[in-house]
Amino acid sequence: MRTSLVAGNWKMNGSFAANASLLQSLLKGLAKLDSSRQAVCVPYPYLEQVRGMLNGSRIAWGAQNVSEFEAGAYTGEVAAPMLREFGCSYVTVGHSERRMLFAEGDVQVAAKYAAALGAGITPILCVGETLEERERGVTEQVVRRQLGAVMDKVGAAGIARGVVAYEPVWAIGTGRTASAETAQQVHAFLRGCVAADDPAVAAELAILYGGSVKAQNAAELFAMADIDGGLIGGASLKADEFIAICQFADELADR
Ligand code: PGA
């Protein structure tokens, strides 16, 4: 049985005051959920604040990027063991904004995934095609390549210790969600890629959908057989929206 997860991706947003008020609301609004997991992935400087407020609660926290290196002369980078010291349970790797704006490639993303695992942090591996790639009909090749690079590095056993998030680039921050059917097709394809290697791992793997998820469309997406929750950007900054999305995932969990 897979446990669904809803993770907020705050991106480069927040302030001490705004975070405190958002987290207070989440602590209240998510306290009664019991069938699914929730997490917030926040900018590095706020990890201590988030740890202080969420420690002992059922909400986990994490970062949005991690170095592939363990320590050393890598100015500006943050290593996985450091994130672990801040109590991070999760880190997103390979987000399309990192791939496109910061030129992260498949091999580097795979190394970051492995670094997270090495520190006992669950990596959330983001994959997804651009609009141009979808229109060219190469969606499956693209996501298979992105997932395959990680599988080559860590094997099915490593995939079992992470989470995958399918985020079509054309749906991120655009208000344009993939239809539940379109998303389901890619989720089933991704699960099939893992199943070709290890059916048991594939059956247990949480595959999240991300891209303009809101309270309004979450239930329909999460009801699909291979969608096990969401990675939520914009809507994770609004307490009511994020709580409602988490509630839908919780109701549809346990399958
Ligand atoms: P969005 O972002 O929900 O604002 O589309 C999702 C993401 O980038 O993870």
mmCIF file of C-alpha atoms and ligand atoms in Angstrom, residues 9 11 95-97 167 171-175 210-213 231-235, ligand 1:
data_model
loop_
_atom_site.group_PDB
_atom_site.id
_atom_site.type_symbol
_atom_site.label_atom_id
_atom_site.label_comp_id
_atom_site.label_asym_id
_atom_site.label_seq_id
_atom_site.Cartn_x
_atom_site.Cartn_y
_atom_site.Cartn_z
ATOM 1 C CA ASN A 9 7.224 23.843 -2.682
ATOM 2 C CA LYS A 11 10.120 28.231 -4.082
ATOM 3 C CA HIS A 95 12.838 20.634 -10.386
ATOM 4 C CA SER A 96 12.321 22.043 -13.884
ATOM 5 C CA GLU A 97 13.282 25.512 -12.655
ATOM 6 C CA GLU A 167 5.488 18.031 -13.254
ATOM 7 C CA ALA A 171 1.587 23.356 -16.202
ATOM 8 C CA ILE A 172 3.907 24.895 -13.596
ATOM 9 C CA GLY A 173 2.807 28.304 -12.368
ATOM 10 C CA THR A 174 0.727 28.801 -15.497
ATOM 11 C CA GLY A 175 -2.712 27.991 -14.116
ATOM 12 C CA GLY A 210 2.650 18.895 -9.729
ATOM 13 C CA GLY A 211 1.649 21.849 -11.871
ATOM 14 C CA SER A 212 -1.059 24.337 -10.917
ATOM 15 C CA VAL A 213 -2.677 22.025 -8.372
ATOM 16 C CA LEU A 231 3.862 18.779 -5.245
ATOM 17 C CA ILE A 232 2.255 22.145 -4.752
ATOM 18 C CA GLY A 233 3.839 25.479 -5.652
ATOM 19 C CA GLY A 234 1.721 28.635 -5.601
ATOM 20 C CA ALA A 235 -1.173 27.092 -3.669
HETATM 21 P P1 PGA B 1 2.706 25.418 -9.158
HETATM 22 O O1 PGA B 1 4.205 24.858 -9.004
HETATM 23 O O2 PGA B 1 1.834 24.596 -8.251
HETATM 24 O O3 PGA B 1 2.790 26.851 -8.758
HETATM 25 O O4 PGA B 1 2.336 25.243 -10.606
HETATM 26 C C1 PGA B 1 4.468 23.502 -8.832
HETATM 27 C C2 PGA B 1 5.944 23.283 -8.702
HETATM 28 O O5 PGA B 1 6.718 23.982 -9.390
HETATM 29 O O6 PGA B 1 6.401 22.418 -7.931
#
